[in-house]
Amino acid sequence: MTINYRGTVPNKEEFYQLYETTGWNANGTFTKEDLFKAISNSWYLISVYNDEKLIAFGRIISDGVYQTFIGDMIVHPDYQNRGIGSKILNLLVEKCKESGIKWVQLSSARGKIDFYKKLGFQERPIDGPGMQKFI
Ligand SMILES: CC(C)(COP(=O)(O)OP(=O)(O)OC[C@H]1O[C@@H](n2cnc3c(N)ncnc32)[C@H](O)[C@@H]1OP(=O)(O)O)[C@@H](O)C(=O)NCCC(=O)NCCS
């Protein structure tokens, strides 16, 4: 097994297959094209390959200075719990540091809070939570 971490946009089909492992698009809100356009517009991203197969992904959406969000952290179920998610998150945060970014936010999926806590992220204050609206 040869794991490579690359700062390049993955293939549309391969990304869609990886994304489907999360169940986040179970009701089909986003098409394959939507998701490819979305990731292509990232400020920075990491695609992880085992040989040439895409097995994990993570990205940053940022204005490069002030507002920065990490999203779409995905490790294929067959490759979870081997340190790959941590490595991606550390590479993304390192890229922010190199660029002088001082504040990084993310929304934790259910049940993943402890993963992010282990890597130094803190929950927002209870009276200042993240907010959302589907439109
Ligand atoms: C969350 C996710 C990215 C973690 O990636 P991973 O490669 O499995 O994580 P790692 O192997 O780097 O784990 C690092 C540490 O976090 C812990 N950890 C991993 N997932 C965890 C979880 N769900 N809850 C608590 N701890 C977790 C590991 O046990 C490990 O601890 P250790 O350092 O003490 O051994 C991966 O499970 C995933 O892709 N899940 C499905 C998609 C998802 O929900 N993504 C998060 C979106 S916010």
CSV table of C-alpha atoms and ligand atoms in Angstrom, one decimal:
chain,number,residue,atom,x,y,z
A,1,MET,CA,0.0,0.0,0.0
A,2,THR,CA,1.4,3.4,-1.1
A,3,ILE,CA,-0.5,6.4,0.3
A,4,ASN,CA,0.0,9.7,-1.5
A,5,TYR,CA,-1.3,13.1,-0.3
A,6,ARG,CA,-1.8,15.5,-3.3
A,7,GLY,CA,-3.0,19.0,-3.6
A,8,THR,CA,-4.9,18.4,-6.8
A,9,VAL,CA,-8.6,18.1,-7.6
A,10,PRO,CA,-9.7,14.5,-7.9
A,11,ASN,CA,-11.5,12.9,-10.8
A,12,LYS,CA,-15.3,13.7,-10.8
A,13,GLU,CA,-16.5,10.1,-10.8
A,14,GLU,CA,-14.0,9.0,-8.1
A,15,PHE,CA,-14.9,11.9,-5.8
A,16,TYR,CA,-18.6,11.2,-6.2
A,17,GLN,CA,-18.0,7.5,-5.2
A,18,LEU,CA,-16.0,8.6,-2.2
A,19,TYR,CA,-18.6,11.2,-1.2
A,20,GLU,CA,-21.4,8.6,-1.5
A,21,THR,CA,-19.8,6.6,1.3
A,22,THR,CA,-20.7,9.3,3.8
A,23,GLY,CA,-24.5,9.2,3.2
A,24,TRP,CA,-24.5,13.0,3.2
A,25,ASN,CA,-26.3,13.2,-0.2
A,26,ALA,CA,-28.8,10.4,0.5
A,27,ASN,CA,-31.7,12.5,-0.8
A,28,GLY,CA,-29.8,13.5,-3.9
A,29,THR,CA,-29.7,17.2,-3.3
A,30,PHE,CA,-26.3,17.6,-5.1
A,31,THR,CA,-25.4,16.1,-8.5
A,32,LYS,CA,-22.0,14.7,-9.4
A,33,GLU,CA,-21.5,17.9,-11.4
A,34,ASP,CA,-22.5,20.1,-8.5
A,35,LEU,CA,-20.0,18.4,-6.2
A,36,PHE,CA,-17.2,18.5,-8.7
A,37,LYS,CA,-17.8,22.3,-9.3
A,38,ALA,CA,-17.9,22.8,-5.5
A,39,ILE,CA,-14.6,21.0,-4.8
A,40,SER,CA,-12.9,22.7,-7.8
A,41,ASN,CA,-13.7,26.1,-6.3
A,42,SER,CA,-11.9,25.2,-3.0
A,43,TRP,CA,-9.1,27.5,-1.7
A,44,TYR,CA,-7.0,24.4,-1.1
A,45,LEU,CA,-7.6,20.7,-1.0
A,46,ILE,CA,-5.9,17.4,-0.3
A,47,SER,CA,-6.7,14.2,-2.3
A,48,VAL,CA,-5.4,11.0,-0.9
A,49,TYR,CA,-4.6,8.0,-3.1
A,50,ASN,CA,-3.7,4.4,-2.4
A,51,ASP,CA,-1.6,3.8,-5.5
A,52,GLU,CA,-4.0,5.6,-8.0
A,53,LYS,CA,-7.3,5.0,-6.2
A,54,LEU,CA,-8.9,8.0,-4.4
A,55,ILE,CA,-9.4,6.9,-0.7
A,56,ALA,CA,-9.7,10.2,1.2
A,57,PHE,CA,-10.2,13.9,0.8
A,58,GLY,CA,-10.4,17.2,2.7
A,59,ARG,CA,-10.6,20.8,1.7
A,60,ILE,CA,-10.5,24.5,2.7
A,61,ILE,CA,-12.9,27.2,1.7
A,62,SER,CA,-11.4,30.6,2.6
A,63,ASP,CA,-11.0,34.3,1.6
A,64,GLY,CA,-7.3,33.7,2.4
A,65,VAL,CA,-7.2,36.1,5.4
A,66,TYR,CA,-10.1,36.2,7.7
A,67,GLN,CA,-12.8,33.6,7.2
A,68,THR,CA,-11.7,30.0,6.7
A,69,PHE,CA,-13.6,26.8,6.8
A,70,ILE,CA,-12.5,23.1,6.6
A,71,GLY,CA,-15.0,20.8,5.0
A,72,ASP,CA,-15.7,17.5,3.3
A,73,MET,CA,-13.2,15.5,5.4
A,74,ILE,CA,-13.8,12.0,4.1
A,75,VAL,CA,-11.8,8.8,4.6
A,76,HIS,CA,-13.2,5.8,2.8
A,77,PRO,CA,-14.6,3.3,5.4
A,78,ASP,CA,-12.0,0.7,4.4
A,79,TYR,CA,-9.2,3.1,5.3
A,80,GLN,CA,-10.5,4.7,8.5
A,81,ASN,CA,-8.7,4.6,11.8
A,82,ARG,CA,-5.2,4.5,10.2
A,83,GLY,CA,-4.3,8.1,10.8
A,84,ILE,CA,-5.2,9.3,7.3
A,85,GLY,CA,-7.9,11.7,8.5
A,86,SER,CA,-5.5,13.2,11.1
A,87,LYS,CA,-2.8,13.7,8.5
A,88,ILE,CA,-5.2,15.4,6.1
A,89,LEU,CA,-6.4,17.8,8.9
A,90,ASN,CA,-2.9,18.6,9.9
A,91,LEU,CA,-1.9,19.3,6.3
A,92,LEU,CA,-4.9,21.6,5.9
A,93,VAL,CA,-4.1,23.5,9.1
A,94,GLU,CA,-0.4,23.7,8.1
A,95,LYS,CA,-1.4,25.3,4.8
A,96,CYS,CA,-3.4,27.9,6.7
A,97,LYS,CA,-0.5,28.6,9.1
A,98,GLU,CA,1.9,29.0,6.1
A,99,SER,CA,-0.6,31.5,4.6
A,100,GLY,CA,-0.9,33.6,7.8
A,101,ILE,CA,-4.4,32.5,8.5
A,102,LYS,CA,-5.2,32.7,12.2
A,103,TRP,CA,-8.7,31.3,12.6
A,104,VAL,CA,-10.1,28.1,11.2
A,105,GLN,CA,-13.6,26.8,11.6
A,106,LEU,CA,-15.5,23.6,10.8
A,107,SER,CA,-18.8,21.9,11.4
A,108,SER,CA,-18.4,18.5,13.0
A,109,ALA,CA,-20.6,15.7,11.7
A,110,ARG,CA,-22.5,13.8,14.4
A,111,GLY,CA,-20.2,11.6,16.4
A,112,LYS,CA,-17.0,13.1,15.2
A,113,ILE,CA,-16.4,15.8,17.8
A,114,ASP,CA,-13.7,13.8,19.6
A,115,PHE,CA,-11.8,13.3,16.4
A,116,TYR,CA,-11.5,17.1,16.0
A,117,LYS,CA,-10.9,17.6,19.7
A,118,LYS,CA,-7.9,15.3,19.5
A,119,LEU,CA,-6.4,17.6,16.9
A,120,GLY,CA,-6.9,20.7,18.9
A,121,PHE,CA,-10.3,22.0,17.8
A,122,GLN,CA,-12.7,23.4,20.4
A,123,GLU,CA,-16.4,23.5,20.4
A,124,ARG,CA,-17.9,27.0,19.9
A,125,PRO,CA,-19.5,28.4,23.0
A,126,ILE,CA,-23.0,27.1,23.6
A,127,ASP,CA,-24.5,30.6,23.2
A,128,GLY,CA,-22.6,31.1,19.9
A,129,PRO,CA,-23.3,28.0,17.9
A,130,GLY,CA,-23.0,27.5,14.2
A,131,MET,CA,-26.2,28.4,12.4
A,132,GLN,CA,-27.7,27.0,9.1
A,133,LYS,CA,-30.7,27.3,6.8
A,134,PHE,CA,-31.5,25.1,3.8
A,135,ILE,CA,-32.9,27.3,1.0
B,1,LIG,C1,-14.0,11.4,10.7
B,1,LIG,C2,-12.9,10.8,9.8
B,1,LIG,C3,-12.5,11.8,8.8
B,1,LIG,C4,-11.7,10.4,10.7
B,1,LIG,O1,-10.7,9.9,9.8
B,1,LIG,P1,-9.8,8.7,10.2
B,1,LIG,O2,-8.7,8.5,9.2
B,1,LIG,O3,-10.6,7.5,10.5
B,1,LIG,O4,-9.2,9.2,11.6
B,1,LIG,P2,-7.8,8.9,12.3
B,1,LIG,O5,-7.4,7.5,12.1
B,1,LIG,O6,-6.8,9.9,11.8
B,1,LIG,O7,-8.1,9.1,13.8
B,1,LIG,C5,-7.4,10.0,14.6
B,1,LIG,C6,-7.8,9.8,16.1
B,1,LIG,O8,-9.2,10.2,16.1
B,1,LIG,C7,-10.0,9.1,16.6
B,1,LIG,N1,-11.3,9.0,16.0
B,1,LIG,C8,-11.5,8.8,14.7
B,1,LIG,N2,-12.8,8.9,14.4
B,1,LIG,C9,-13.4,9.1,15.6
B,1,LIG,C10,-14.7,9.3,16.0
B,1,LIG,N3,-15.8,9.2,15.2
B,1,LIG,N4,-15.0,9.6,17.3
B,1,LIG,C11,-14.0,9.7,18.2
B,1,LIG,N5,-12.7,9.5,17.9
B,1,LIG,C12,-12.4,9.3,16.6
B,1,LIG,C13,-9.1,7.8,16.3
B,1,LIG,O9,-9.4,6.8,17.2
B,1,LIG,C14,-7.7,8.4,16.5
B,1,LIG,O10,-7.4,8.4,17.9
B,1,LIG,P3,-5.9,8.1,18.5
B,1,LIG,O11,-5.1,9.2,17.9
B,1,LIG,O12,-6.1,8.2,19.9
B,1,LIG,O13,-5.6,6.7,18.0
B,1,LIG,C15,-13.4,9.5,9.1
B,1,LIG,O14,-13.9,8.6,10.1
B,1,LIG,C16,-14.5,9.7,8.1
B,1,LIG,O15,-14.3,10.0,7.0
B,1,LIG,N6,-15.8,9.5,8.5
B,1,LIG,C17,-16.9,9.6,7.6
B,1,LIG,C18,-17.1,11.0,7.0
B,1,LIG,C19,-17.2,12.0,8.2
B,1,LIG,O16,-18.1,11.9,9.0
B,1,LIG,N7,-16.4,13.0,8.1
B,1,LIG,C20,-16.3,14.1,9.1
B,1,LIG,C21,-17.1,15.2,8.6
B,1,LIG,S1,-17.2,16.6,9.8
